[in-house]
mmCIF file of C-alpha atoms and ligand atoms in Angstrom:
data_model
loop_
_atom_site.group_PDB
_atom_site.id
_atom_site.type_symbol
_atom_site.label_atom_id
_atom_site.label_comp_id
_atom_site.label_asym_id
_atom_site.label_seq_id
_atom_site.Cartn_x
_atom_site.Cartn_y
_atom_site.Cartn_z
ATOM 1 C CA UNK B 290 -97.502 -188.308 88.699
ATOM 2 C CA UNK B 291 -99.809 -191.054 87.265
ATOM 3 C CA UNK B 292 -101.445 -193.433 89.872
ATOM 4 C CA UNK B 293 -99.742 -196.842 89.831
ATOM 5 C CA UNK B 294 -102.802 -198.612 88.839
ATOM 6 C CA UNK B 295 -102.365 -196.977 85.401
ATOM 7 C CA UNK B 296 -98.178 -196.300 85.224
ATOM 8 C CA UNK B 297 -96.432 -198.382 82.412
ATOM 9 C CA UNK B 298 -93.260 -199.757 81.881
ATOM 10 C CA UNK B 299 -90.905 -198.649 79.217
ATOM 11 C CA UNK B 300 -87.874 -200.972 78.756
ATOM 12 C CA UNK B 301 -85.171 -198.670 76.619
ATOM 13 C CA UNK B 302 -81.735 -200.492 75.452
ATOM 14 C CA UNK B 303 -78.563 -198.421 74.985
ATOM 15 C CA UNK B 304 -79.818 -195.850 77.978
ATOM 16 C CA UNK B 305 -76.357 -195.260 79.314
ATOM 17 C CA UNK B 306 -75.809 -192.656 76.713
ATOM 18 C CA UNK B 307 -76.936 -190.367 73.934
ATOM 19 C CA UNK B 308 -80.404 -191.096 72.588
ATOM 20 C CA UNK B 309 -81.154 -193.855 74.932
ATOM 21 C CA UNK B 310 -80.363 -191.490 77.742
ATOM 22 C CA UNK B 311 -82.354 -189.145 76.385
ATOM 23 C CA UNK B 312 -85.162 -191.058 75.406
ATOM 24 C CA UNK B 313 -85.139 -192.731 79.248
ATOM 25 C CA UNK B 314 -85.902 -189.357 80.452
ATOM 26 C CA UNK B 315 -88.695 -188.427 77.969
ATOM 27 C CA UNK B 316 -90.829 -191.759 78.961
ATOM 28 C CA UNK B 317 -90.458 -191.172 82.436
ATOM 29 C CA UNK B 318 -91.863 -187.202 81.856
ATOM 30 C CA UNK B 319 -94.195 -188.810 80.880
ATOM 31 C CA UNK B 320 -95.096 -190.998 83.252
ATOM 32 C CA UNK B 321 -93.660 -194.337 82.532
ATOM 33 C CA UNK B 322 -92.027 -196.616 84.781
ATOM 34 C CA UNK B 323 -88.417 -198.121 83.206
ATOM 35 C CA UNK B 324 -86.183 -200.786 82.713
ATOM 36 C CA UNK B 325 -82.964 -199.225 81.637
ATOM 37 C CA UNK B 326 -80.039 -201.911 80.047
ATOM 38 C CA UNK B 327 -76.793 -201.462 79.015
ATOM 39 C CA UNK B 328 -73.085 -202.189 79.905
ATOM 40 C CA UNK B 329 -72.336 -199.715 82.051
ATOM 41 C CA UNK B 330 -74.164 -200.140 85.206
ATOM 42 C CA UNK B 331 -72.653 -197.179 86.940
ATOM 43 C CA UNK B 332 -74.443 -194.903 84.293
ATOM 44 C CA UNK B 333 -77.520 -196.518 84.411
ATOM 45 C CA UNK B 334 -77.595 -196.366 88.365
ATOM 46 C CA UNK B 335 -76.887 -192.314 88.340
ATOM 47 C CA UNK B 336 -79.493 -191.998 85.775
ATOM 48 C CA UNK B 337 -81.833 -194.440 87.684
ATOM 49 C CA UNK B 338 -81.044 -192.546 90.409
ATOM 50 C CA UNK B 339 -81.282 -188.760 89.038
ATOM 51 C CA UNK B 340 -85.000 -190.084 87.494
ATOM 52 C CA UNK B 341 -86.442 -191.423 90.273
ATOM 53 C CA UNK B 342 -85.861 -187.833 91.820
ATOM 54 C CA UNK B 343 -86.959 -185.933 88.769
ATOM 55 C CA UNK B 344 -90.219 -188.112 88.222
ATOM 56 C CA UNK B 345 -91.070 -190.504 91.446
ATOM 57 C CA UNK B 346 -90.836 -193.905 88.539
ATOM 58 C CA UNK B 347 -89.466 -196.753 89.581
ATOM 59 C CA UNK B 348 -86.660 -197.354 87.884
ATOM 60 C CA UNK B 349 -84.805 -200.840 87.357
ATOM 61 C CA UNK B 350 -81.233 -201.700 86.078
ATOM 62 C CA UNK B 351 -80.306 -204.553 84.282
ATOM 63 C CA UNK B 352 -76.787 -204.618 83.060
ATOM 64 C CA UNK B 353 -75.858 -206.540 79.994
ATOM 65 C CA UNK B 354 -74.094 -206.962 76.844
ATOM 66 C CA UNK B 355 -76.156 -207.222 73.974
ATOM 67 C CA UNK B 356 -73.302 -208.957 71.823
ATOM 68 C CA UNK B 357 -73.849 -212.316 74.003
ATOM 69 C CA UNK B 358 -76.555 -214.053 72.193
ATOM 70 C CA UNK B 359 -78.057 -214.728 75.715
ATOM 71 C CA UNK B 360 -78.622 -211.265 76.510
ATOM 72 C CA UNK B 361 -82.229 -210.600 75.483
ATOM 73 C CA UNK B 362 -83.646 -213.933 77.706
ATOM 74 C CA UNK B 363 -81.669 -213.110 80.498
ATOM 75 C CA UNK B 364 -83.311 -209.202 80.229
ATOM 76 C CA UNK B 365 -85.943 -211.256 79.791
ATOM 77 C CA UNK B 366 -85.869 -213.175 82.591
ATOM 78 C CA UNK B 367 -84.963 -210.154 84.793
ATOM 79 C CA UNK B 368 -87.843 -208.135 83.565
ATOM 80 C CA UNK B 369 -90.381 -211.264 84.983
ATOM 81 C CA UNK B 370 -88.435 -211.857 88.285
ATOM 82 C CA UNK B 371 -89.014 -208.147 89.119
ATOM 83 C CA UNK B 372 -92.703 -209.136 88.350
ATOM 84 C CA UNK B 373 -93.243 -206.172 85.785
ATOM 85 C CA UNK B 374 -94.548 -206.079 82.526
ATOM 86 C CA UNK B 375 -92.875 -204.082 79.460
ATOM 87 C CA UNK B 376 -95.746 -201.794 77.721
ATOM 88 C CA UNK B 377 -93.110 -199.896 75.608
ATOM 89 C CA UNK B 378 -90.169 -201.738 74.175
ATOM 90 C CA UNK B 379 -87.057 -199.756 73.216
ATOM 91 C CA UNK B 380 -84.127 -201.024 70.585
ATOM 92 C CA UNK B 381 -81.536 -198.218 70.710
ATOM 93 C CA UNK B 382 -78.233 -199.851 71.895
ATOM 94 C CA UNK B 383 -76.147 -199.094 69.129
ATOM 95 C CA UNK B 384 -72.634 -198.614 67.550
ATOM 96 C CA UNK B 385 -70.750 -197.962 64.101
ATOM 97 C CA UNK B 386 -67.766 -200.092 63.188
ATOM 98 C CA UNK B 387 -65.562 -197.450 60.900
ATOM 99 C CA UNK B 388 -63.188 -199.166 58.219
ATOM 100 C CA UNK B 389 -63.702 -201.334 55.580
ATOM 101 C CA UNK B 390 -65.789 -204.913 55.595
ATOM 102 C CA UNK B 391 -62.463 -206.998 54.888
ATOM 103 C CA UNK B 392 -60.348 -204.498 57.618
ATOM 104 C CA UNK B 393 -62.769 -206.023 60.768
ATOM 105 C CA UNK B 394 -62.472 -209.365 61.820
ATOM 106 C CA UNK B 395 -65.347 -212.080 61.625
ATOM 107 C CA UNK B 396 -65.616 -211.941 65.491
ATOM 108 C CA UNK B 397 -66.202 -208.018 65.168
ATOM 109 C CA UNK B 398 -68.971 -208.317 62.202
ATOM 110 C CA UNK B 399 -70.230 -211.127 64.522
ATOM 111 C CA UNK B 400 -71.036 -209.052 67.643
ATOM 112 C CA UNK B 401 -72.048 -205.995 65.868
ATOM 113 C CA UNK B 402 -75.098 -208.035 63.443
ATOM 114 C CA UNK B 403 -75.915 -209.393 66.891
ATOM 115 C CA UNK B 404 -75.857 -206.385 68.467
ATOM 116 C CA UNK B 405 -77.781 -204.362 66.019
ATOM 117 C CA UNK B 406 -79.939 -206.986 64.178
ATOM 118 C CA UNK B 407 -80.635 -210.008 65.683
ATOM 119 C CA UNK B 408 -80.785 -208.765 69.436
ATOM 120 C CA UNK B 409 -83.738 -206.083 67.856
ATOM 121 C CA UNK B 410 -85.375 -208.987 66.201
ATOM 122 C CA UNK B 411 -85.028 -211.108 69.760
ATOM 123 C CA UNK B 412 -86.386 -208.239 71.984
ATOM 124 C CA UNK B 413 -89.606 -207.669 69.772
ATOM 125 C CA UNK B 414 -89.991 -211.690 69.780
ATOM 126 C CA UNK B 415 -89.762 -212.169 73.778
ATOM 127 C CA UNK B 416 -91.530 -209.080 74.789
ATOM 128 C CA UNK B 417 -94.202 -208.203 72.112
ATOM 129 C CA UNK B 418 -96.516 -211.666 73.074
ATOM 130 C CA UNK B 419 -97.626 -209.750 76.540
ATOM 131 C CA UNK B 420 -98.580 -206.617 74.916
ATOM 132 C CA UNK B 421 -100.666 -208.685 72.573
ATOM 133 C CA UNK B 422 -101.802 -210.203 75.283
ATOM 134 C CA UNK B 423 -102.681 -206.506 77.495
ATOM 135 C CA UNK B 424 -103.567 -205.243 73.933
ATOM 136 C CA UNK B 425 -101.760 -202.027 73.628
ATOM 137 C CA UNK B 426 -97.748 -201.675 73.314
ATOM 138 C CA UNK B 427 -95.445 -199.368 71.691
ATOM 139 C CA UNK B 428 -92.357 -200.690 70.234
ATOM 140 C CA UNK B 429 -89.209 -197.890 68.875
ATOM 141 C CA UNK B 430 -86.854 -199.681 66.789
ATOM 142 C CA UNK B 431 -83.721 -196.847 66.308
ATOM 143 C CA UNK B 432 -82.875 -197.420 63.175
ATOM 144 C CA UNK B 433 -81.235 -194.050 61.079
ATOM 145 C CA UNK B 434 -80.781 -192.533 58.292
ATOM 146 C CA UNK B 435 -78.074 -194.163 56.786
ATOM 147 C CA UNK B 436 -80.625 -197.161 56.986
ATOM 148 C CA UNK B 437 -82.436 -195.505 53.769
ATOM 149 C CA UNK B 438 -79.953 -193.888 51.461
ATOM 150 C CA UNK B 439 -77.335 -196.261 49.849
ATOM 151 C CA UNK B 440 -74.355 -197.557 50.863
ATOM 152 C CA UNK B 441 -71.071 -195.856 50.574
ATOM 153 C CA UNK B 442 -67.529 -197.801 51.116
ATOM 154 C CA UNK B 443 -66.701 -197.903 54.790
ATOM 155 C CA UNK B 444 -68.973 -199.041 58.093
ATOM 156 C CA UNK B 445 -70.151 -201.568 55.615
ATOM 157 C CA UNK B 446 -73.002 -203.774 57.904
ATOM 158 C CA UNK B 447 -73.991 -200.743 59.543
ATOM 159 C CA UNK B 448 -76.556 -199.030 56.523
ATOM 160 C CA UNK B 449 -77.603 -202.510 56.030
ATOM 161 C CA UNK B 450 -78.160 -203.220 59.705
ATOM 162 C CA UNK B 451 -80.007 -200.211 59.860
ATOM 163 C CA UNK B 452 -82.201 -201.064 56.886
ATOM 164 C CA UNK B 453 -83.020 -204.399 58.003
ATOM 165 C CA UNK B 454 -84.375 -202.277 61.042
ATOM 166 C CA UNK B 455 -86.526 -200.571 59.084
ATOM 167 C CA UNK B 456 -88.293 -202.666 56.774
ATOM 168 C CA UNK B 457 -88.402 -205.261 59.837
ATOM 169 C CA UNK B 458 -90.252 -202.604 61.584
ATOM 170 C CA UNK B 459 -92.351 -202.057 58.989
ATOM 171 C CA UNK B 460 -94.123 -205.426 58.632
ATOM 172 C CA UNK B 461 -93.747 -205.915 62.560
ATOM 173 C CA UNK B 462 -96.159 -202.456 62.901
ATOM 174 C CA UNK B 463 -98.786 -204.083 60.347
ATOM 175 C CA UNK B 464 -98.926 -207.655 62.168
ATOM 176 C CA UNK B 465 -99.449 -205.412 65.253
ATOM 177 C CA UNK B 466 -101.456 -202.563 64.443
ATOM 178 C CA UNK B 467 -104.638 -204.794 64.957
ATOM 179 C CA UNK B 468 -103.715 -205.518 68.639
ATOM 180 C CA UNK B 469 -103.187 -202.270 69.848
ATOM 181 C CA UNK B 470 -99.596 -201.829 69.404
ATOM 182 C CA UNK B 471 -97.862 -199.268 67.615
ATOM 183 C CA UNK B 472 -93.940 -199.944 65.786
ATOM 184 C CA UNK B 473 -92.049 -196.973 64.923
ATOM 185 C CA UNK B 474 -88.723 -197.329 62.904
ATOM 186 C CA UNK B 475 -86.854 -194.091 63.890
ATOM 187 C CA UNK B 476 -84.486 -192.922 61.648
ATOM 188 C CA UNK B 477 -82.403 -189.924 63.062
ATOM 189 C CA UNK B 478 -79.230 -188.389 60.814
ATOM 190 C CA UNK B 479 -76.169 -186.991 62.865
ATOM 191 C CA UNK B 480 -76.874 -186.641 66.370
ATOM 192 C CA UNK B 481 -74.746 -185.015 69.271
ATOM 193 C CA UNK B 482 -74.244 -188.353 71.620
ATOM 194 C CA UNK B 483 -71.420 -190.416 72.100
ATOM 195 C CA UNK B 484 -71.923 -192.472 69.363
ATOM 196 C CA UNK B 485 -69.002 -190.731 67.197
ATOM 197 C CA UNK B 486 -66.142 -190.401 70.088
ATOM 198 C CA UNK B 487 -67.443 -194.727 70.006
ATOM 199 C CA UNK B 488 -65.893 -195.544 66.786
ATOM 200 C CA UNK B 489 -63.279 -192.665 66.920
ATOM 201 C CA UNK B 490 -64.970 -190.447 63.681
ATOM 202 C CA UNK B 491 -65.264 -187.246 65.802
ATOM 203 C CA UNK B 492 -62.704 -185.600 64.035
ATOM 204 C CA UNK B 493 -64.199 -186.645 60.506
ATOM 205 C CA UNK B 494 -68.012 -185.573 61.237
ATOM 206 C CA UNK B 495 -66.747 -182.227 63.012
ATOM 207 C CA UNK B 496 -66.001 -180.809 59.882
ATOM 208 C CA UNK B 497 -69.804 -180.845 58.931
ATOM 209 C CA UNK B 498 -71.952 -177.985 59.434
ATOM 210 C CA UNK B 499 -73.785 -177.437 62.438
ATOM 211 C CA UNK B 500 -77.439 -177.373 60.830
ATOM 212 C CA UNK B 501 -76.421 -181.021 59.951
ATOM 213 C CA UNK B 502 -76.839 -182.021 63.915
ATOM 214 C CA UNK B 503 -79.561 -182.691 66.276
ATOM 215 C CA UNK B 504 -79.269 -182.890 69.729
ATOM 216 C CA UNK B 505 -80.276 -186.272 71.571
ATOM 217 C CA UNK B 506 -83.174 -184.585 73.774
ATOM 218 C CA UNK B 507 -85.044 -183.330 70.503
ATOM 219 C CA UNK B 508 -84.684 -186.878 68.503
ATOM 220 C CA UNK B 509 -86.372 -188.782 71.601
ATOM 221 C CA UNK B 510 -89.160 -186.169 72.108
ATOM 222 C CA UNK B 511 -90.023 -186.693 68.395
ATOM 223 C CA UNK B 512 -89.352 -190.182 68.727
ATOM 224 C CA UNK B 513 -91.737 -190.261 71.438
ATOM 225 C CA UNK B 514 -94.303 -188.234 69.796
ATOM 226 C CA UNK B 515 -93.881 -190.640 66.542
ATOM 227 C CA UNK B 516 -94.826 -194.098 68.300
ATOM 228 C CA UNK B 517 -97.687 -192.464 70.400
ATOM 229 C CA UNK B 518 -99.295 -191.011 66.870
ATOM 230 C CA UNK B 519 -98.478 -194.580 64.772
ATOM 231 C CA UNK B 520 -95.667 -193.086 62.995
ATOM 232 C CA UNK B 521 -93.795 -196.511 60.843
ATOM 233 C CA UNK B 522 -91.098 -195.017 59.515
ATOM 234 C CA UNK B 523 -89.954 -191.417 61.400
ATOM 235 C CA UNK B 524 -87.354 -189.582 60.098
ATOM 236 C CA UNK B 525 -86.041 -186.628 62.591
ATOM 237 C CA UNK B 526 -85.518 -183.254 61.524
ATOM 238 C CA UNK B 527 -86.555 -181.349 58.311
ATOM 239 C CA UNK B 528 -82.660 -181.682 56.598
ATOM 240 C CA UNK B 529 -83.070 -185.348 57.277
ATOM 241 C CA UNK B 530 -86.084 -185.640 55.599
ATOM 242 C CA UNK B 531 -85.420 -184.021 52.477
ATOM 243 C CA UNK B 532 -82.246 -186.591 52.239
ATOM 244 C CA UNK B 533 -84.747 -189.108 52.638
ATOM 245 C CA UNK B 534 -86.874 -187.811 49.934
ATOM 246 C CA UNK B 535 -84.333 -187.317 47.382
ATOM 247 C CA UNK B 536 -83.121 -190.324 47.735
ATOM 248 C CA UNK B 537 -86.354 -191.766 46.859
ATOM 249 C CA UNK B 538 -86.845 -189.459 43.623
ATOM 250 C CA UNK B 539 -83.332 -189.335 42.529
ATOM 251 C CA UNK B 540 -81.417 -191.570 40.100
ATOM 252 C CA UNK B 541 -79.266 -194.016 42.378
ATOM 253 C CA UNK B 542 -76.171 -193.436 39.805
ATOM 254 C CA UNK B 543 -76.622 -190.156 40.940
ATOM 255 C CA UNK B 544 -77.574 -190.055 44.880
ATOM 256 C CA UNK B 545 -74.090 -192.811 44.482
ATOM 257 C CA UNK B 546 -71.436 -190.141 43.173
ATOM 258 C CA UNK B 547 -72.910 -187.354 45.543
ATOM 259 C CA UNK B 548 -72.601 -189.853 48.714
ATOM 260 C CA UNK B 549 -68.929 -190.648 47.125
ATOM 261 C CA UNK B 550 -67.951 -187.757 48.113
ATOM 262 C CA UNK B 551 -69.720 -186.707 50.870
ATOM 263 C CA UNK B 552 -69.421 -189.916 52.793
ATOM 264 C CA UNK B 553 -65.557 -189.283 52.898
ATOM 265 C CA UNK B 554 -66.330 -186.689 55.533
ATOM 266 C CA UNK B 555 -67.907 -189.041 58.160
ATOM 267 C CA UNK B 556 -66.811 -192.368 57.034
ATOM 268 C CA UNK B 557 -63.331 -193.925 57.053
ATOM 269 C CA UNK B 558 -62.954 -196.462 54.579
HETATM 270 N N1 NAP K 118 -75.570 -190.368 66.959
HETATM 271 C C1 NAP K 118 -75.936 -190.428 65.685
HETATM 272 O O1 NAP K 118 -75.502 -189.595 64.851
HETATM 273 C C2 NAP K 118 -76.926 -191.488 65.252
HETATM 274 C C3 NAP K 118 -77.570 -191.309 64.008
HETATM 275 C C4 NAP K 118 -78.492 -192.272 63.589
HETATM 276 C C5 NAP K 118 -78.775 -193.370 64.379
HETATM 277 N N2 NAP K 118 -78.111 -193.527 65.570
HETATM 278 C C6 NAP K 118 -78.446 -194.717 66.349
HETATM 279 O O2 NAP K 118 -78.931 -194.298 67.605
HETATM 280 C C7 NAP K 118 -78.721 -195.338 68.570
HETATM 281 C C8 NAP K 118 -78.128 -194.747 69.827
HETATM 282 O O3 NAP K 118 -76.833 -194.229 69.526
HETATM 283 P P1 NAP K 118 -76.264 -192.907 70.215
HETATM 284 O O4 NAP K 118 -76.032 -191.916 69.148
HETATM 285 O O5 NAP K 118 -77.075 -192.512 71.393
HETATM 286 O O6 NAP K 118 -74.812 -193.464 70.652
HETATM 287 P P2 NAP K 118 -74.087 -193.516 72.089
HETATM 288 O O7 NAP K 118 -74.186 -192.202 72.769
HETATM 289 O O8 NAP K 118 -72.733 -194.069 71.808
HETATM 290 O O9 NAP K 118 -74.963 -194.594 72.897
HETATM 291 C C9 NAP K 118 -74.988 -195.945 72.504
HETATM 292 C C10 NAP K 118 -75.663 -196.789 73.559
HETATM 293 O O10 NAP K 118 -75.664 -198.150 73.119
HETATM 294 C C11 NAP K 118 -75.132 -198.975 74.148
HETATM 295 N N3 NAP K 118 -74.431 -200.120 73.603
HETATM 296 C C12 NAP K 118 -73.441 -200.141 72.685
HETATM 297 N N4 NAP K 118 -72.986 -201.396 72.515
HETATM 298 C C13 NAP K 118 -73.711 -202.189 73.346
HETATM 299 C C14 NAP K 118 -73.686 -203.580 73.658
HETATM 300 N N5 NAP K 118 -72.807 -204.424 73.101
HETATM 301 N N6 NAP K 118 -74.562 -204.051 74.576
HETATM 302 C C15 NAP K 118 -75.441 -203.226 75.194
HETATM 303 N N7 NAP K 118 -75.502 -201.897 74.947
HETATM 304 C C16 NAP K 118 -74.632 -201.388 74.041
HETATM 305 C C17 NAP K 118 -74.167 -198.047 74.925
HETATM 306 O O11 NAP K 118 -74.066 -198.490 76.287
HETATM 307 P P3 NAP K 118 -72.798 -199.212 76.977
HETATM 308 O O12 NAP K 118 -71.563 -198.728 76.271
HETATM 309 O O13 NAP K 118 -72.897 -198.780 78.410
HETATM 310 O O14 NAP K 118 -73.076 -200.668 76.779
HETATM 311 C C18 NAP K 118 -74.930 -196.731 74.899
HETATM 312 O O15 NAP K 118 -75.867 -196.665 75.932
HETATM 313 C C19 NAP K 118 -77.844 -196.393 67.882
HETATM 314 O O16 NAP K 118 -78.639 -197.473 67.461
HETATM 315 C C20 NAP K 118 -77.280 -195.639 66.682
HETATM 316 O O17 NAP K 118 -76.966 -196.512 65.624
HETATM 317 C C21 NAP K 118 -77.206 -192.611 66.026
#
């Protein structure tokens, strides 16, 4: 255990399940305080509960839903009543809305941008001013994969949710590099979590090969690893990052009538 003149705070979103879980566990290995948030506060507890064990950290809970525009100042707020200060910022909460753009209503597309754009944008803007301020941070942004190749028909916001993620993180990492702080956007392909029993596609993606999948323990070790080297952009696993680099070198008519028919397999549209 690290003495607690030198422990740091990670604050991960999303840690009820999958990646944030996952991720929650990997800071506090290595020796991080946290702030876990998400809905369910009865997960969060048993995982507060199971880490403070596992890894003598303090652990806080802070339930909330990131849909309410509110959400990130009152995390905010929690965070500086508890008197702590958040070293390493976390943006995972996440979730895929299957079906077409016109099939959702307004109110849906509403709370997911919020969700998975401007709650991101909101959490980097309240709690990146202190780690200027200490002068050393680390910020993961979970963005994915389907944030860099192009969009298919179906789950329309979330690609370009996920690439607003990304080149957001981008320019956030170079306005912060010179203060110490480090912005990874992580960009993981199919991942064993709960994301896919979430928006009722685990039939669909269960049809894809196994080699296709990562489990949620490997992506946040890597993650991890990616932020402490100064990783921008980190794309998990070596099937994931040939995608990414043929998408880059390839003819977009052509990456289009590949993804035509491949997206049909994990996308309902
Ligand atoms: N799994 C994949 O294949 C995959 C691939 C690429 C990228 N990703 C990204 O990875 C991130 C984590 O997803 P996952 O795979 O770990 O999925 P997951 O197992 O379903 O976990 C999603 C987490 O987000 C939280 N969340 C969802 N809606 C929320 C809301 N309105 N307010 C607060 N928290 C909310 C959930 O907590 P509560 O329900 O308790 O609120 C849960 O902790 C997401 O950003 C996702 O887009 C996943």
């Amino acid at each position: 255990m690290t003495d607690v003149a030198s422990r740091r705070t990670a604050l991960i979103t999303g840690a009820s399940a999958g990646i944030g879980s996952a991720l929650a566990r990997v800071f506090a290995a290595n020796g991080f305080d946290l702030v876990l948030t998400a809905r369910r506060a009865d997960r969060l507890e048993s995982l507060a509960q199971d880490l403070r064990a596992r890894h003598r950290c303090a652990v806080h809970v802070i339930a909330a839903d990131l849909a309410d525009p509110a959400a990130p100042a009152h995390i905010f707020q929690e965070v500086t009543r508890a008197g702590l200060s958040v070293d390493a910022l976390v943006n995972n909460a996440g979730y895929g809305l299957p079906g077409r753009f016109l099939q959702s209503s307004w109110e849906q597309h509403r709370d997911f941008v919020q969700v998975m754009v401007t709650a991101v944008a909101d959490l980097c803007h309240r709690f990146a001013p202190g780690m200027v301020d200490r002068e050393r941070g680390w910020i993961i942004n979970v963005a994915s994969l389907a944030g860099i190749v192009p969009g298919s028909a179906g789950h329309t916001l979330y690609g370009a949710s996920k690439s607003f993620v990304i080149r957001f993180s981008q320019s956030l990492a170079l306005e912060l590099l010179p203060h110490g702080i480090h912005v990874t956007a992580l960009c993981p392909g199919f991942t064993y979590s709960e994301f896919h029993d979430v928006n009722r596609m685990r039939g669909q993606v269960s049809q894809l090969p196994k080699w296709m999948w990562m489990d949620a323990d490997t992506v946040a070790r890597q993650a991890f690893a990616a932020v402490m080297r100064g990783d921008i952009v980190y794309v998990n696993g070596r099937w994931n990052r040939a995608v990414a680099l043929l998408t880059r070198y390839t003819p977009e008519w052509l990456v289009n009538r590949v993804l035509k028919r491949f997206a049909k397999k994990f996308r309902r549209a």
